C-alpha positions as a Markdown table, in Angstrom:
| # | Residue | x | y | z |
|---|---|---|---|---|
| 1 | Met | -6.8 | -17.3 | -3.7 |
| 2 | Ala | -7.5 | -14.8 | -6.4 |
| 3 | Arg | -10.6 | -12.7 | -6.6 |
| 4 | Ser | -13.0 | -13.6 | -9.4 |
| 5 | Gln | -12.9 | -11.7 | -12.7 |
| 6 | Lys | -16.5 | -10.7 | -12.6 |
| 7 | Lys | -16.2 | -8.9 | -9.3 |
| 8 | Gly | -13.3 | -6.8 | -10.4 |
| 9 | Pro | -10.4 | -5.5 | -8.2 |
| 10 | His | -11.1 | -4.6 | -4.6 |
| 11 | Val | -10.5 | -0.9 | -4.2 |
| 12 | Glu | -11.5 | 1.0 | -1.0 |
| 13 | Glu | -14.0 | 3.6 | -2.1 |
| 14 | Lys | -12.9 | 6.1 | 0.6 |
| 15 | Leu | -9.2 | 5.7 | -0.3 |
| 16 | Phe | -10.0 | 6.1 | -4.1 |
| 17 | Arg | -11.9 | 9.3 | -3.3 |
| 18 | Lys | -9.0 | 10.7 | -1.3 |
| 19 | Val | -6.6 | 10.0 | -4.3 |
| 20 | Met | -8.9 | 11.7 | -6.8 |
| 21 | Val | -9.2 | 14.8 | -4.5 |
| 22 | Ala | -5.4 | 14.8 | -4.1 |
| 23 | Lys | -4.9 | 14.7 | -7.8 |
| 24 | Gln | -7.4 | 17.6 | -8.5 |
| 25 | Thr | -5.7 | 19.8 | -5.9 |
| 26 | Ser | -2.2 | 18.7 | -6.9 |
| 27 | Ser | -1.5 | 17.8 | -3.2 |
| 28 | Phe | 1.8 | 16.2 | -2.5 |
| 29 | Val | 0.9 | 15.2 | 1.2 |
| 30 | Pro | 1.1 | 11.3 | 1.6 |
| 31 | Ile | -2.2 | 9.6 | 2.3 |
| 32 | Arg | -2.1 | 7.4 | 5.4 |
| 33 | Thr | -4.0 | 4.1 | 5.2 |
| 34 | Trp | -4.7 | 0.9 | 7.0 |
| 35 | Ala | -6.2 | -0.7 | 3.8 |
| 36 | Arg | -3.4 | -3.1 | 3.0 |
| 37 | Arg | -5.8 | -5.3 | 1.0 |
| 38 | Cys | -6.7 | -2.5 | -1.4 |
| 39 | Met | -5.7 | -3.3 | -5.0 |
| 40 | Ile | -3.4 | -0.7 | -6.8 |
| 41 | Val | -5.2 | 0.8 | -9.8 |
| 42 | Pro | -3.7 | 3.0 | -12.6 |
| 43 | Glu | -5.2 | 6.2 | -11.0 |
| 44 | Phe | -2.8 | 5.7 | -8.0 |
| 45 | Ile | 0.4 | 6.1 | -10.1 |
| 46 | Gly | 2.6 | 8.9 | -8.8 |
| 47 | Gln | 0.7 | 9.1 | -5.5 |
| 48 | Lys | 2.5 | 8.7 | -2.2 |
| 49 | Phe | 0.9 | 6.5 | 0.5 |
| 50 | Glu | 1.8 | 5.7 | 4.1 |
| 51 | Val | 0.8 | 2.1 | 4.6 |
| 52 | His | 0.4 | 0.7 | 8.2 |
| 53 | Asn | 2.3 | -2.5 | 8.9 |
| 54 | Gly | 0.9 | -3.1 | 12.3 |
| 55 | Arg | 3.3 | -0.9 | 14.2 |
| 56 | Thr | 4.3 | 2.1 | 12.0 |
| 57 | Phe | 3.4 | 3.8 | 8.7 |
| 58 | Leu | 5.9 | 2.9 | 5.9 |
| 59 | Pro | 6.1 | 5.3 | 3.0 |
| 60 | Val | 5.2 | 3.9 | -0.5 |
| 61 | Thr | 5.3 | 5.7 | -3.7 |
| 62 | Ile | 3.3 | 4.0 | -6.4 |
| 63 | Thr | 4.9 | 3.3 | -9.8 |
| 64 | Glu | 3.6 | 1.8 | -13.0 |
| 65 | Asp | 5.0 | -1.6 | -12.1 |
| 66 | Met | 2.9 | -1.9 | -8.9 |
| 67 | Val | -0.5 | -1.8 | -10.7 |
| 68 | Gly | -2.4 | -4.9 | -10.0 |
| 69 | His | -0.7 | -5.7 | -6.7 |
| 70 | Lys | -2.0 | -4.8 | -3.2 |
| 71 | Leu | -0.8 | -2.0 | -1.0 |
| 72 | Gly | 0.2 | -4.4 | 1.8 |
| 73 | Glu | 2.8 | -6.2 | -0.4 |
| 74 | Phe | 5.0 | -3.0 | -0.2 |
| 75 | Ser | 5.1 | -2.6 | 3.5 |
| 76 | Pro | 6.5 | -5.7 | 5.2 |
| 77 | Thr | 5.2 | -6.7 | 8.6 |
| 78 | Arg | 8.1 | -8.8 | 9.9 |
| 79 | Thr | 11.7 | -7.8 | 10.5 |
| 80 | Tyr | 14.3 | -10.4 | 9.6 |
| 81 | Arg | 17.4 | -10.2 | 12.0 |
| 82 | Gly | 19.4 | -13.2 | 10.8 |
| 83 | His | 19.8 | -16.7 | 12.1 |
| 84 | Gly | 21.7 | -15.9 | 15.2 |
| 85 | Ala | 25.0 | -14.3 | 16.0 |
| 86 | Gly | 28.3 | -15.8 | 14.8 |
| 87 | Lys | 30.2 | -17.7 | 17.6 |
| 88 | Lys | 33.6 | -16.3 | 18.4 |
| 89 | Lys | 36.3 | -18.8 | 19.5 |
């Protein structure tokens, strides 16, 4: 279900402040976050994040096409290993 237009996008304030500080200091260190539900805003473009998938932190670099999506969409939580091994006869 989408968030209402009058509320605006959900952006974690603490994460947003970290991005603004990183941009001012020209820091290239990735920002680690557990905030998978945080909406990607234009200020995040070019920033590197490490998004937690429940087990590890996966690196995500924000591009222009990602604006409007959520951080969790780019760090999958499940590993697909196929539908079983092939049978040898």
